[in-house]
């Protein structure tokens, strides 16, 4: 074993960063044995140096992150500060000064991953980011390495624990969205400002990363269709239950049947209780992968939190340090297919549409006519009526999303349709 330690700079020392530092200290001997050389925490960049950080030598603390990554003796930089800047500039500076990078920054990778990969390649460094997608769940490395010889056709997953907890509570307890969000906040699953989670931004960033790796093309967060869960109601959950389904916020990345394009989207959807993702409860994550040779694979586990995310970071640290000792680099960006990302309107999917209609003869015929005129076939219809008012639930066969959107617009113009109570896609057949 080499006795000279590999030096590590840590950018950020919050929930994840402090756990990374703790594990590096308490598991130092094991990490050294697995890597083939000891690793040394050489500096920790923070914004608030006065805060007490248990287990970390105060002499390592600095507020000058740029100076830390410019030192020249740093072998690996671990970036867990998040956001676009200064993270982007710090990672690039680390490459320029001889360090490889381990990052958990999904927002930056989804926005500017191509430029970061290009910089890593230019300077002969590693860029690893297992922790950016689903906490402790191994996804990036299986897609980049284990399935590198296969053709991945679909990635379908629950990649945000906060929204899964909220929807699970709505399903199991009958709670409304606001009540479930309050419980998630009280338990620490939701941030004080939960927008990134409940509006789907977090999941969309992860979908962009997964789609890019799975399909060997460049997908940015702006390419991902995004809908959150704020409009999901207790009535939607009840409707799903009557269909033998549950509601999940899904990240869906698909290769077109002709192989000429890909799609990436995040939205709530009904999935059958028989599907493996339906049983994913509380704040857990799971991703279902479909590939030509491997068939169907599912990855499951805690998708967030200090310890799970730190586990993924340390796994990357071991891999990058091994590469350093072997004077090699791991896999970089693979974007050779250059496939375009199709807009949501070109996606083929099913819909569950709940309408408030007048309770009188001929309404169902009018609604069916609208669907027929838009080229959308109906799978099932359920109607209930009382005292002149009725509800009509229509589940369609698979059709272009644009056709479904046109159908809904036409339905709103019918005099017999009082309103569209809810619209939700149906996935996971």
Coordinates of C-alpha atoms in Angstrom, one line a residue:
X1 CA 0.0 0.0 0.0
X2 CA 1.2 3.5 -0.8
X3 CA 1.9 5.4 2.4
X4 CA 1.6 9.0 1.0
X5 CA -2.0 10.0 1.3
X6 CA -4.3 11.2 -1.4
X7 CA -5.5 14.7 -0.4
X8 CA -9.2 15.5 -0.6
X9 CA -10.8 19.0 -0.5
X10 CA -14.5 19.2 0.6
X11 CA -16.6 22.0 -0.7
X12 CA -19.6 22.3 1.6
X13 CA -20.2 20.9 5.1
X14 CA -23.9 20.8 5.5
X15 CA -26.0 17.7 6.1
X16 CA -24.2 15.7 3.4
X17 CA -20.7 17.2 3.7
X18 CA -20.5 16.7 7.4
X19 CA -21.5 13.1 7.0
X20 CA -18.8 12.6 4.3
X21 CA -16.2 14.1 6.6
X22 CA -17.4 11.9 9.5
X23 CA -17.2 8.7 7.4
X24 CA -13.8 9.6 6.0
X25 CA -12.5 9.9 9.6
X26 CA -14.2 6.9 11.2
X27 CA -13.7 4.6 8.3
X28 CA -10.2 5.8 7.4
X29 CA -8.5 2.4 7.7
X30 CA -11.1 0.6 5.6
X31 CA -11.1 3.3 2.9
X32 CA -7.3 3.1 2.8
X33 CA -7.4 -0.7 2.4
X34 CA -10.0 -0.5 -0.4
X35 CA -8.2 2.3 -2.3
X36 CA -4.6 1.2 -1.8
X37 CA -3.5 4.4 -0.1
X38 CA -4.7 6.5 2.8
X39 CA -7.0 9.5 2.1
X40 CA -6.5 12.8 4.0
X41 CA -9.1 15.5 4.4
X42 CA -6.9 18.5 3.4
X43 CA -9.4 21.3 3.6
X44 CA -13.1 22.1 4.1
X45 CA -14.7 25.2 2.4
X46 CA -17.7 26.7 4.2
X47 CA -19.7 29.9 4.2
X48 CA -20.0 30.2 8.0
X49 CA -16.6 29.4 9.6
X50 CA -17.8 30.1 13.2
X51 CA -20.2 27.2 13.2
X52 CA -19.0 24.3 15.4
X53 CA -18.4 21.2 13.2
X54 CA -17.9 18.2 15.5
X55 CA -15.1 15.9 14.4
X56 CA -13.5 18.3 12.0
X57 CA -10.2 20.0 12.8
X58 CA -10.9 23.8 12.8
X59 CA -7.6 24.3 11.1
X60 CA -9.1 22.7 8.0
X61 CA -11.9 25.2 7.7
X62 CA -11.7 28.0 5.1
X63 CA -14.1 30.4 3.5
X64 CA -11.9 30.7 0.4
X65 CA -13.1 27.7 -1.7
X66 CA -11.2 29.0 -4.8
X67 CA -7.9 29.1 -3.0
X68 CA -8.5 25.6 -1.7
X69 CA -9.1 24.0 -5.2
X70 CA -6.1 26.0 -6.6
X71 CA -3.6 24.6 -4.1
X72 CA -2.1 22.1 -6.6
X73 CA -1.6 19.3 -4.1
X74 CA -5.3 18.3 -4.0
X75 CA -6.1 15.0 -5.6
X76 CA -9.9 14.9 -5.4
X77 CA -12.4 17.7 -4.8
X78 CA -15.8 16.7 -3.4
X79 CA -18.5 19.3 -4.3
X80 CA -21.6 19.2 -2.2
X81 CA -22.5 22.9 -2.1
X82 CA -25.2 22.7 -4.8
X83 CA -26.4 25.3 -7.2
X84 CA -24.9 26.6 -10.4
X85 CA -22.4 29.1 -9.3
X86 CA -19.8 29.2 -7.7
X87 CA -20.0 25.3 -8.0
X88 CA -19.4 25.4 -11.8
X89 CA -16.3 27.7 -11.6
X90 CA -14.9 25.7 -8.6
X91 CA -15.2 22.4 -10.4
X92 CA -13.6 23.8 -13.6
X93 CA -10.8 25.3 -11.5
X94 CA -10.2 22.0 -9.7
X95 CA -9.7 20.3 -13.1
X96 CA -7.3 22.9 -14.2
X97 CA -5.3 22.5 -11.0
X98 CA -4.9 18.7 -11.2
X99 CA -7.9 17.4 -9.2
X100 CA -10.6 15.0 -10.1
X101 CA -14.1 15.8 -8.9
X102 CA -16.9 14.0 -7.1
X103 CA -20.2 15.9 -7.2
X104 CA -23.7 15.6 -5.9
X105 CA -24.9 18.6 -7.8
X106 CA -27.9 17.5 -9.9
X107 CA -28.9 21.0 -10.9
X108 CA -25.5 21.9 -12.4
X109 CA -25.1 18.5 -14.1
X110 CA -28.5 18.7 -15.7
X111 CA -27.9 22.3 -16.8
X112 CA -24.2 22.2 -17.9
X113 CA -23.0 18.6 -17.7
X114 CA -21.6 18.6 -21.3
X115 CA -19.3 21.5 -20.5
X116 CA -18.1 19.9 -17.3
X117 CA -17.4 16.6 -19.0
X118 CA -15.5 18.5 -21.7
X119 CA -13.4 20.2 -19.1
X120 CA -12.7 16.9 -17.3
X121 CA -11.6 15.3 -20.6
X122 CA -9.4 18.3 -21.5
X123 CA -7.4 18.1 -18.3
X124 CA -7.5 14.3 -18.0
X125 CA -9.6 14.2 -14.8
X126 CA -12.5 12.2 -13.5
X127 CA -16.0 13.6 -13.0
X128 CA -18.2 11.2 -10.9
X129 CA -21.7 12.0 -9.7
X130 CA -23.5 9.0 -8.4
X131 CA -24.9 11.0 -5.5
X132 CA -26.6 13.5 -7.9
X133 CA -29.4 11.2 -8.9
X134 CA -30.9 9.0 -6.1
X135 CA -28.9 9.1 -2.9
X136 CA -27.5 5.7 -2.0
X137 CA -29.1 3.9 -4.9
X138 CA -26.5 2.8 -7.5
X139 CA -27.8 4.1 -10.8
X140 CA -25.2 6.2 -12.6
X141 CA -22.5 3.5 -12.5
X142 CA -24.8 0.6 -13.6
X143 CA -26.0 2.8 -16.5
X144 CA -22.5 4.0 -17.4
X145 CA -20.7 0.7 -16.9
X146 CA -22.7 -2.4 -16.2
X147 CA -25.2 -1.7 -19.0
X148 CA -22.7 -0.1 -21.4
X149 CA -23.0 -3.1 -23.7
X150 CA -26.8 -3.2 -23.7
X151 CA -29.4 -1.0 -25.3
X152 CA -31.6 0.8 -22.7
X153 CA -35.1 1.6 -23.9
X154 CA -36.8 3.0 -20.9
X155 CA -36.1 4.4 -17.5
X156 CA -39.1 4.8 -15.2
X157 CA -38.7 5.9 -11.7
X158 CA -39.6 7.6 -8.4
X159 CA -36.6 9.8 -7.8
X160 CA -37.9 12.3 -5.2
X161 CA -38.6 11.1 -1.7
X162 CA -40.5 14.2 -0.6
X163 CA -43.2 13.8 -3.2
X164 CA -43.4 10.1 -2.8
X165 CA -44.0 10.6 0.9
X166 CA -46.7 13.1 0.3
X167 CA -48.5 11.0 -2.3
X168 CA -48.2 7.9 -0.1
X169 CA -49.7 9.6 2.8
X170 CA -52.6 10.9 0.7
X171 CA -53.2 7.3 -0.5
X172 CA -52.9 5.5 2.8
X173 CA -54.5 8.0 5.2
X174 CA -56.9 9.9 2.9
X175 CA -55.2 13.2 3.7
X176 CA -55.3 16.1 1.3
X177 CA -52.2 17.5 -0.3
X178 CA -51.7 20.3 2.3
X179 CA -52.1 18.0 5.2
X180 CA -49.6 15.5 3.8
X181 CA -47.1 18.3 3.0
X182 CA -47.4 19.6 6.6
X183 CA -46.5 16.1 7.8
X184 CA -43.6 15.8 5.5
X185 CA -42.3 19.1 6.7
X186 CA -42.7 18.2 10.3
X187 CA -40.7 15.0 9.8
X188 CA -37.9 16.7 7.9
X189 CA -38.8 15.2 4.5
X190 CA -39.7 18.5 3.0
X191 CA -37.8 21.8 3.0
X192 CA -39.2 25.0 4.4
X193 CA -39.6 26.0 0.7
X194 CA -40.6 22.7 -0.9
X195 CA -41.0 24.2 -4.4
X196 CA -38.0 22.3 -6.0
X197 CA -39.6 19.0 -4.9
X198 CA -43.3 19.4 -5.2
X199 CA -43.1 21.3 -8.6
X200 CA -40.9 18.6 -10.0
X201 CA -37.7 20.6 -10.6
X202 CA -35.6 18.1 -8.5
X203 CA -37.0 15.1 -10.4
X204 CA -36.6 16.8 -13.8
X205 CA -32.9 17.4 -13.2
X206 CA -32.4 13.8 -12.3
X207 CA -34.4 12.7 -15.3
X208 CA -32.1 14.8 -17.6
X209 CA -29.0 13.1 -16.1
X210 CA -30.5 9.6 -16.4
X211 CA -31.7 10.1 -19.9
X212 CA -28.4 11.4 -21.1
X213 CA -26.5 8.4 -19.7
X214 CA -29.1 5.8 -20.7
X215 CA -29.5 6.9 -24.3
X216 CA -25.9 8.2 -24.9
X217 CA -27.2 11.7 -25.9
X218 CA -27.2 15.1 -24.4
X219 CA -30.4 16.0 -22.4
X220 CA -30.6 19.2 -20.4
X221 CA -33.2 20.1 -17.8
X222 CA -34.9 22.4 -20.2
X223 CA -35.6 19.4 -22.5
X224 CA -37.6 17.7 -19.7
X225 CA -41.3 18.2 -19.6
X226 CA -42.2 18.9 -15.9
X227 CA -45.4 18.9 -13.9
X228 CA -45.5 18.8 -10.1
X229 CA -48.0 17.3 -7.6
X230 CA -49.6 20.4 -6.2
X231 CA -52.8 19.9 -8.2
X232 CA -53.2 16.2 -7.1
X233 CA -56.3 15.9 -5.0
X234 CA -57.8 13.3 -2.7
X235 CA -60.4 12.7 -5.4
X236 CA -57.6 11.8 -7.8
X237 CA -56.1 9.4 -5.3
X238 CA -59.6 7.8 -4.8
X239 CA -60.2 7.5 -8.5
X240 CA -56.8 5.7 -8.9
X241 CA -57.8 3.3 -6.1
X242 CA -61.0 2.5 -7.9
X243 CA -59.0 1.6 -11.0
X244 CA -56.6 -0.6 -9.0
X245 CA -53.9 2.0 -9.2
X246 CA -51.9 4.4 -7.1
X247 CA -50.5 7.9 -7.9
X248 CA -46.8 8.5 -8.1
X249 CA -44.6 11.4 -9.4
X250 CA -42.7 9.6 -12.1
X251 CA -39.5 10.5 -14.1
X252 CA -39.9 8.8 -17.4
X253 CA -37.2 8.6 -20.0
X254 CA -37.9 6.7 -23.2
X255 CA -36.3 5.8 -26.5
X256 CA -38.8 6.2 -29.5
X257 CA -39.9 2.9 -31.1
X258 CA -38.0 3.8 -34.3
X259 CA -34.9 4.7 -32.3
X260 CA -34.7 8.2 -33.9
X261 CA -35.5 10.3 -30.8
X262 CA -35.9 10.2 -27.0
X263 CA -38.3 11.8 -24.5
X264 CA -37.8 12.8 -20.9
X265 CA -40.7 13.9 -18.7
X266 CA -41.7 14.2 -15.0
X267 CA -45.4 14.2 -14.0
X268 CA -47.8 12.6 -11.6
X269 CA -49.3 9.4 -13.0
X270 CA -51.5 6.5 -12.1
X271 CA -49.7 3.2 -12.1
X272 CA -51.3 -0.3 -11.5
X273 CA -50.9 -1.7 -8.0
X274 CA -49.3 -4.8 -9.7
X275 CA -46.3 -2.7 -10.9
X276 CA -43.2 -2.9 -8.7
X277 CA -43.1 0.9 -8.4
X278 CA -46.5 0.9 -6.8
X279 CA -45.2 -0.7 -3.6
X280 CA -42.5 2.0 -3.1
X281 CA -43.6 3.7 0.1
X282 CA -42.8 6.7 2.3
X283 CA -39.7 8.7 1.2
X284 CA -38.0 5.8 -0.7
X285 CA -36.9 6.0 -4.3
X286 CA -36.9 3.3 -7.0
X287 CA -36.0 3.2 -10.7
X288 CA -37.2 0.6 -13.2
X289 CA -35.0 0.1 -16.2
X290 CA -35.9 -1.8 -19.4
X291 CA -33.0 -2.9 -21.7
X292 CA -32.8 -5.3 -24.7
X293 CA -30.6 -7.9 -23.2
X294 CA -30.9 -7.4 -19.5
X295 CA -34.7 -7.1 -19.5
X296 CA -36.3 -5.4 -16.6
X297 CA -34.2 -4.2 -13.6
X298 CA -35.3 -2.3 -10.5
X299 CA -33.1 -0.3 -8.2
X300 CA -34.6 0.6 -4.8
X301 CA -33.5 2.4 -1.6
X302 CA -33.3 5.7 0.3
X303 CA -33.0 8.5 -2.2
X304 CA -31.9 11.4 0.0
X305 CA -30.6 12.3 3.4
X306 CA -27.1 12.8 4.8
X307 CA -26.0 9.2 5.3
X308 CA -27.4 7.7 2.0
X309 CA -26.0 10.5 -0.1
X310 CA -22.7 10.4 1.7
X311 CA -22.5 6.7 0.9
X312 CA -22.8 7.4 -2.8
X313 CA -20.2 10.2 -2.5
X314 CA -17.7 7.9 -0.7
X315 CA -18.3 5.2 -3.3
X316 CA -17.3 7.6 -6.0
X317 CA -14.3 8.8 -3.9
X318 CA -13.0 5.3 -3.7
X319 CA -13.4 4.8 -7.5
X320 CA -11.7 8.1 -8.3
X321 CA -8.8 7.5 -5.9
X322 CA -8.2 4.1 -7.4
X323 CA -8.1 5.7 -10.8
X324 CA -5.6 8.2 -9.5
X325 CA -3.3 5.5 -8.3
X326 CA -3.5 3.6 -11.6
X327 CA -2.9 6.9 -13.5
X328 CA -6.2 6.3 -15.4
X329 CA -9.6 7.9 -15.6
X330 CA -13.0 6.3 -15.6
X331 CA -15.8 6.7 -18.2
X332 CA -16.6 10.2 -19.3
X333 CA -19.5 11.5 -21.3
X334 CA -21.0 9.2 -23.9
X335 CA -23.2 11.3 -26.3
X336 CA -22.4 9.7 -29.6
X337 CA -26.0 9.0 -30.6
X338 CA -26.9 12.8 -30.8
X339 CA -30.6 11.9 -30.6
X340 CA -33.1 14.8 -30.5
X341 CA -35.4 15.1 -27.5
X342 CA -39.1 15.1 -28.7
X343 CA -41.5 17.5 -27.1
X344 CA -44.3 16.3 -24.8
X345 CA -46.9 16.6 -27.5
X346 CA -45.3 13.8 -29.4
X347 CA -45.4 11.4 -26.5
X348 CA -47.8 8.5 -26.7
X349 CA -49.6 7.8 -23.4
X350 CA -52.9 7.0 -21.7
X351 CA -55.2 9.5 -19.8
X352 CA -57.6 9.3 -17.0
X353 CA -60.1 12.2 -17.4
X354 CA -62.8 13.1 -14.8
X355 CA -65.6 15.4 -16.0
X356 CA -68.4 17.1 -14.2
X357 CA -71.4 16.9 -16.6
X358 CA -75.1 17.5 -16.8
X359 CA -77.1 14.4 -15.8
X360 CA -79.3 14.1 -18.9
X361 CA -79.6 11.8 -22.0
X362 CA -77.0 12.2 -24.8
X363 CA -74.1 13.5 -22.7
X364 CA -72.0 10.4 -23.0
X365 CA -72.6 10.4 -26.8
X366 CA -71.4 14.0 -27.1
X367 CA -68.3 13.2 -25.1
X368 CA -67.6 10.1 -27.1
X369 CA -68.0 12.1 -30.3
X370 CA -65.3 14.6 -29.2
X371 CA -62.9 11.8 -28.5
X372 CA -63.6 10.2 -31.9
X373 CA -63.1 13.5 -33.7
X374 CA -59.7 14.0 -32.1
X375 CA -58.6 10.4 -33.0
X376 CA -58.5 9.2 -29.4
X377 CA -60.1 5.8 -28.6
X378 CA -61.8 5.2 -25.3
X379 CA -60.8 2.2 -23.1
X380 CA -63.4 2.5 -20.3
X381 CA -66.1 4.9 -19.1
X382 CA -67.7 5.2 -15.7
X383 CA -70.7 7.5 -15.1
X384 CA -72.5 8.5 -11.9
X385 CA -75.4 10.9 -11.6
X386 CA -77.7 12.5 -9.1
X387 CA -80.0 15.6 -8.9
X388 CA -79.2 16.8 -12.4
X389 CA -75.4 16.6 -12.0
X390 CA -73.1 13.8 -12.9
X391 CA -69.4 12.7 -13.0
X392 CA -68.0 11.0 -16.0
X393 CA -64.6 9.2 -15.9
X394 CA -63.0 8.3 -19.1
X395 CA -59.8 6.2 -19.5
X396 CA -58.3 6.3 -23.0
X397 CA -56.2 3.9 -25.0
X398 CA -52.7 5.1 -25.8
X399 CA -52.5 8.2 -28.0
X400 CA -50.4 11.2 -28.8
X401 CA -50.3 13.6 -25.9
X402 CA -51.1 16.5 -28.3
X403 CA -54.3 14.7 -29.3
X404 CA -55.3 14.3 -25.7
X405 CA -54.7 18.0 -25.1
X406 CA -56.9 18.9 -28.1
X407 CA -59.6 16.5 -26.8
X408 CA -59.6 18.3 -23.4
X409 CA -59.9 21.7 -25.1
X410 CA -62.9 20.5 -27.2
X411 CA -64.6 18.9 -24.1
X412 CA -64.4 22.3 -22.3
X413 CA -66.5 23.8 -25.1
X414 CA -69.4 21.4 -24.7
X415 CA -72.5 23.0 -23.0
X416 CA -73.1 19.7 -21.1
X417 CA -69.6 19.7 -19.6
X418 CA -69.6 21.7 -16.4
X419 CA -65.9 21.4 -15.9
X420 CA -62.8 19.1 -16.1
X421 CA -62.4 17.9 -12.5
X422 CA -59.0 16.2 -13.1
X423 CA -56.7 15.0 -15.8
X424 CA -53.9 12.4 -15.1
X425 CA -51.8 10.2 -17.2
X426 CA -51.7 6.4 -16.8
X427 CA -48.4 4.6 -16.9
X428 CA -46.6 1.4 -16.1
X429 CA -48.8 -1.0 -18.0

